[in-house]
Amino acid sequence: MLFRVIQKDGLKRLFELLVAENTVIGPVEIGTDRHGLPIHGFSEVFDFHDVRLDYKTTKLPAKQYFLPFREDLATFRLSGKDWDKEVDYHSTKQHVFFGLHACDINALNKLDKVLLGGAYPMPYYAAKRQNMFIIGIDCLPQPYCFCRSMGSDTALHGFDMFITDLGGSYFVEILSDTAFNLLKQVESREPVEEDQVSYQQVVADKNKKFTTHVDTTDLTKILDMEFQSEVWKYWGDKCLSCGTCANVCPTCYCYTVHEQVDVDLSRATKTKMLYSCNFIDFAEVAGGHNFRPERHGRLKYRYYHKHRGFVEAYEESLCVGCGRCGESCLAEITVPEVISSVRGGTI
Amino acid sequence: MGNKLEFVPITHGHYHRRTDLAAFEFTYKAEITSIHRLTEYENLYRIQIIDPRERDQFDFLPGQFLMLEIPGIGEAPFSISSSPSRKGDVELCIRRVGSLTDFLAKIERGTQVGLRGPFGTSFPMEKMNGQNILLIAGGLGLAPLRAPIAYVQENRSRFNAVDIIYGTKDPSQLLFTYQYDMWRADDLNLHVTVDHADDTWTGRTGLVTKILEELFAERGDDYFQNTFAIVCGPPVMFKFVCNMLNQKDIPMQKMFVSLERRMHCGMGKCCRCNVGSTYTCLSGPVFDYWTVLNLKEAI
Ligand SMILES: Cc1cc2nc3c(=O)[nH]c(=O)nc-3n(C[C@H](O)[C@H](O)[C@H](O)COP(=O)(O)OP(=O)(O)OC[C@H]3O[C@@H](n4cnc5c(N)ncnc54)[C@H](O)[C@@H]3O)c2cc1C
Ligand code: SF4
Ligand code: SF4
Ligand code: FES
């Protein structure tokens, strides 16, 4: 990996170079909560002053740019008995992500495994994923973050460059030649011993600030052993099956499909919509049989898929520990609490 | 030099694999060439891929399924219920249960539909060479078993004793009755039973497990040591039947079941068919019973 150091105003210059000819998505303030604290979200940005590089975890992940909530899989031209199918991967738009946290970069890496891997890669996702340029940025742990427990507090790949604030300057990791060439246009220098020391200091300081931890040791086995545990019923009784957790999760990708015919019967559309395994009909099959009719069964399944199933399939969990689901859950159900109660077999 | 970025793929490996992205929504255009009414709720549809070249390419294995698409109405998975040696011309036995299948029940011959697939795992017929085969079906479960049955008929000399145990709730629900004599003529032992008889019924009554018990009494232990079992029916049936078979020491890896789940993609992406760590559409629908026992909530 190549490292550089750029001065603070160099980043502004970099932003301006990018925004002149590309669509740039960055963290911005989208409102304030009831305590008057800012709420952040990802949005297209045009002015460097709108970018909040010290943002807290955004309420919603950047998912809308690569896994839109609603997307047409195909359209059909209908004429009498005959029809033609047209498929468009909607790949035209390129996106520069200016300031993704490590957890969200890791979320993309995990999605890549399932959506680009296997015998049938998902072309709609692949088309968008190929058109991304990602600048990562370091962050400060929030009370609800447990990314360190999930091994997602740093990103090893999945970005073009990653910047860490050293106080007076930025430490830059470069992973792609696109980033390398871009940086040629900004004043930068080789890191010296001093930069490396202060980089390591920043990382060490950050590590001290994690307050929430999840013990994942042997978690796959424990989830199996505690499959019948009463603990699930306790959480199930609280859960509203609203699906908010899946909606705000950067790694939830499940979907449902709907088809519709235009009123003049000339076209039909097959649309994919992100869905949540917490919804009652998620596992319902023909004849009305439901494999997960109860709320606790569906909530358990969500944990099971993320922390056991995905681990079995890909040697890693499908949770990056961003804490968004717990922060947004109206029933105050959080991953650290659920997992610790399941581990103990008690609430 | 402008700063319009040249986007170079940044993740490891994935984009460079030789996978066909177009496969995702690739749909064979096909035509319903005949509709045969089997019972009040089930029809058998014969469907032929229209393009002769595509028809030649099309190939499937017994146990695999297709996604059947009616543009604007919907898409749903159906097991292929015909012989794998018939190219590009498949039969689907479909029960009327909801929007797509209701629509299908009303359409006419000649309607154009879409087919995606074939998807999923199959019954490992090659491995069964020289062995006895025990096929056990309940209700609509006979539909997916009709493909391995056809395979066995066409390759009858490769297998030893072949038994089919088939049960439904009542005689009116029996599927493919017109084929029973043919199966028997091909030296397949067909044991049909119904839960509840009516006035016309002269055959057996009782659950399939009852017939299985009788078969146990009739055949020696060495019969079961050389037997493969294929089981298909409602989820409750799997547990009872497979546990009985296991008592006869048939290894669980020689018993196969076909699981049903809701499916939207058939390609491991929508997660609707997910059971624990496994996508039924990719690792199934045909599973060996050992795998099923190790999946939470599989049956
Ligand atoms: C591998 C596999 C093989 C199958 N083989 C056959 C077969 O050979 N013959 C047959 O008649 N049926 C078969 N089915 C079941 C068949 O897919 C459903 O009956 C069909 O999806 C119902 O569609 P519908 O639009 O008519 O029902 P809907 O109006 O959508 O709903 C009716 C019921 O079907 C459920 N359902 C909806 N979509 C699906 C779906 N994609 N998959 C499963 N359930 C769904 C709903 O939850 C509801 O309970 C198979 C299913 C699978 C997974
Ligand atoms: S866990 Fe919370 S956010 Fe998720 S479905 Fe239940 S109530 Fe909604
Ligand atoms: S499950 Fe919750 S904590 Fe984990 S990645 Fe999803 S939103 Fe973040
Ligand atoms: S049908 Fe979509 S994942 Fe299996």
CSV table of N, CA and C in Angstrom, one decimal, chain A residues 199-254:
chain,number,residue,atom,x,y,z
A,199,TYR,N,0.0,9.0,13.2
A,199,TYR,CA,-1.1,8.1,12.7
A,199,TYR,C,-1.4,7.0,13.7
A,200,GLN,N,-0.3,6.4,14.2
A,200,GLN,CA,-0.5,5.3,15.1
A,200,GLN,C,-1.1,5.8,16.5
A,201,GLN,N,-0.8,7.1,16.8
A,201,GLN,CA,-1.4,7.7,18.0
A,201,GLN,C,-2.9,7.9,17.8
A,202,VAL,N,-3.3,8.4,16.7
A,202,VAL,CA,-4.7,8.6,16.4
A,202,VAL,C,-5.4,7.3,16.5
A,203,VAL,N,-4.9,6.2,15.9
A,203,VAL,CA,-5.5,4.9,15.9
A,203,VAL,C,-5.6,4.4,17.4
A,204,ALA,N,-4.6,4.6,18.1
A,204,ALA,CA,-4.6,4.1,19.5
A,204,ALA,C,-5.6,4.9,20.3
A,205,ASP,N,-5.7,6.2,20.1
A,205,ASP,CA,-6.7,7.0,20.8
A,205,ASP,C,-8.1,6.5,20.5
A,206,LYS,N,-8.3,6.3,19.2
A,206,LYS,CA,-9.6,5.9,18.8
A,206,LYS,C,-10.0,4.5,19.5
A,207,ASN,N,-9.1,3.6,19.5
A,207,ASN,CA,-9.4,2.3,20.1
A,207,ASN,C,-9.8,2.4,21.5
A,208,LYS,N,-9.3,3.4,22.2
A,208,LYS,CA,-9.7,3.5,23.6
A,208,LYS,C,-11.1,4.0,23.8
A,209,LYS,N,-11.7,4.5,22.7
A,209,LYS,CA,-13.0,5.2,22.8
A,209,LYS,C,-14.2,4.2,22.6
A,210,PHE,N,-13.9,3.0,22.2
A,210,PHE,CA,-15.0,2.1,22.0
A,210,PHE,C,-15.6,1.7,23.3
A,211,THR,N,-16.9,1.9,23.5
A,211,THR,CA,-17.5,1.6,24.8
A,211,THR,C,-18.4,0.4,24.7
A,212,THR,N,-18.8,0.0,23.5
A,212,THR,CA,-19.7,-1.1,23.4
A,212,THR,C,-19.0,-2.3,22.7
A,213,HIS,N,-19.1,-3.4,23.3
A,213,HIS,CA,-18.5,-4.6,22.7
A,213,HIS,C,-19.5,-5.8,22.6
A,214,VAL,N,-19.2,-6.6,21.6
A,214,VAL,CA,-20.0,-7.8,21.5
A,214,VAL,C,-19.0,-9.0,21.4
A,215,ASP,N,-19.3,-10.0,22.3
A,215,ASP,CA,-18.4,-11.1,22.3
A,215,ASP,C,-18.8,-12.1,21.2
A,216,THR,N,-18.0,-12.2,20.2
A,216,THR,CA,-18.4,-13.1,19.1
A,216,THR,C,-17.7,-14.5,19.1
A,217,THR,N,-17.0,-14.7,20.2
A,217,THR,CA,-16.4,-16.0,20.3
A,217,THR,C,-17.4,-17.2,20.2
A,218,ASP,N,-17.1,-18.1,19.3
A,218,ASP,CA,-18.0,-19.3,19.2
A,218,ASP,C,-19.5,-18.9,18.9
A,219,LEU,N,-19.7,-17.7,18.4
A,219,LEU,CA,-21.1,-17.2,18.3
A,219,LEU,C,-22.0,-18.2,17.4
A,220,THR,N,-21.4,-18.7,16.4
A,220,THR,CA,-22.2,-19.5,15.5
A,220,THR,C,-22.7,-20.8,16.3
A,221,LYS,N,-21.8,-21.3,17.1
A,221,LYS,CA,-22.3,-22.5,17.9
A,221,LYS,C,-23.3,-22.1,18.9
A,222,ILE,N,-23.0,-21.0,19.6
A,222,ILE,CA,-24.0,-20.6,20.6
A,222,ILE,C,-25.3,-20.3,20.0
A,223,LEU,N,-25.4,-19.7,18.9
A,223,LEU,CA,-26.7,-19.4,18.3
A,223,LEU,C,-27.4,-20.8,18.0
A,224,ASP,N,-26.7,-21.8,17.6
A,224,ASP,CA,-27.3,-23.1,17.4
A,224,ASP,C,-27.8,-23.7,18.7
A,225,MET,N,-26.9,-23.6,19.7
A,225,MET,CA,-27.3,-24.2,21.0
A,225,MET,C,-28.5,-23.5,21.6
A,226,GLU,N,-28.6,-22.2,21.4
A,226,GLU,CA,-29.6,-21.4,22.1
A,226,GLU,C,-30.8,-21.2,21.1
A,227,PHE,N,-30.9,-22.0,20.1
A,227,PHE,CA,-32.0,-21.8,19.1
A,227,PHE,C,-33.4,-21.8,19.8
A,228,GLN,N,-33.6,-22.7,20.8
A,228,GLN,CA,-34.9,-22.8,21.4
A,228,GLN,C,-35.0,-21.9,22.6
A,229,SER,N,-34.0,-21.1,22.9
A,229,SER,CA,-34.0,-20.3,24.1
A,229,SER,C,-35.2,-19.4,24.2
A,230,GLU,N,-35.7,-19.2,25.5
A,230,GLU,CA,-36.8,-18.3,25.8
A,230,GLU,C,-36.4,-16.8,25.5
A,231,VAL,N,-35.1,-16.6,25.4
A,231,VAL,CA,-34.6,-15.2,25.2
A,231,VAL,C,-35.2,-14.6,23.9
A,232,TRP,N,-35.3,-15.5,22.9
A,232,TRP,CA,-35.8,-15.0,21.6
A,232,TRP,C,-37.3,-14.5,21.8
A,233,LYS,N,-38.0,-15.2,22.6
A,233,LYS,CA,-39.4,-14.8,22.8
A,233,LYS,C,-39.5,-13.5,23.5
A,234,TYR,N,-38.6,-13.2,24.4
A,234,TYR,CA,-38.6,-12.0,25.1
A,234,TYR,C,-38.4,-10.8,24.1
A,235,TRP,N,-37.4,-11.0,23.2
A,235,TRP,CA,-37.2,-9.9,22.2
A,235,TRP,C,-38.3,-9.9,21.2
A,236,GLY,N,-38.8,-11.1,20.8
A,236,GLY,CA,-39.9,-11.2,19.9
A,236,GLY,C,-41.1,-10.4,20.4
A,237,ASP,N,-41.4,-10.5,21.7
A,237,ASP,CA,-42.5,-9.8,22.2
A,237,ASP,C,-42.4,-8.3,22.1
A,238,LYS,N,-41.2,-7.8,22.1
A,238,LYS,CA,-41.0,-6.4,22.0
A,238,LYS,C,-41.0,-5.9,20.5
A,239,CYS,N,-40.5,-6.8,19.6
A,239,CYS,CA,-40.3,-6.4,18.2
A,239,CYS,C,-41.7,-6.1,17.6
A,240,LEU,N,-41.7,-5.0,16.8
A,240,LEU,CA,-42.9,-4.6,16.1
A,240,LEU,C,-43.0,-5.1,14.7
A,241,SER,N,-42.0,-5.9,14.2
A,241,SER,CA,-41.9,-6.4,12.9
A,241,SER,C,-42.0,-5.3,11.9
A,242,CYS,N,-41.4,-4.2,12.2
A,242,CYS,CA,-41.6,-3.0,11.3
A,242,CYS,C,-40.6,-3.0,10.2
A,243,GLY,N,-39.5,-3.7,10.3
A,243,GLY,CA,-38.5,-3.8,9.3
A,243,GLY,C,-37.5,-2.6,9.2
A,244,THR,N,-37.6,-1.7,10.2
A,244,THR,CA,-36.7,-0.5,10.2
A,244,THR,C,-35.3,-1.0,10.2
A,245,CYS,N,-35.0,-2.0,11.1
A,245,CYS,CA,-33.6,-2.4,11.2
A,245,CYS,C,-33.0,-2.8,9.9
A,246,ALA,N,-33.8,-3.5,9.0
A,246,ALA,CA,-33.2,-3.9,7.7
A,246,ALA,C,-33.1,-2.7,6.8
A,247,ASN,N,-34.0,-1.8,7.0
A,247,ASN,CA,-34.0,-0.6,6.1
A,247,ASN,C,-32.7,0.2,6.3
A,248,VAL,N,-32.3,0.4,7.6
A,248,VAL,CA,-31.2,1.3,7.9
A,248,VAL,C,-29.9,0.5,7.9
A,249,CYS,N,-29.9,-0.8,7.7
A,249,CYS,CA,-28.7,-1.6,7.7
A,249,CYS,C,-27.9,-1.6,6.4
A,250,PRO,N,-26.6,-1.3,6.5
A,250,PRO,CA,-25.8,-1.2,5.3
A,250,PRO,C,-25.6,-2.6,4.6
A,251,THR,N,-25.9,-3.7,5.3
A,251,THR,CA,-25.7,-5.0,4.7
A,251,THR,C,-26.9,-5.7,4.3
A,252,CYS,N,-28.1,-5.3,4.7
A,252,CYS,CA,-29.3,-6.0,4.4
A,252,CYS,C,-29.7,-5.8,2.9
A,253,TYR,N,-29.8,-6.9,2.2
A,253,TYR,CA,-30.0,-6.8,0.8
A,253,TYR,C,-31.2,-7.6,0.3
A,254,CYS,N,-32.0,-8.3,1.2
A,254,CYS,CA,-33.1,-9.1,0.7
A,254,CYS,C,-34.1,-8.3,0.0
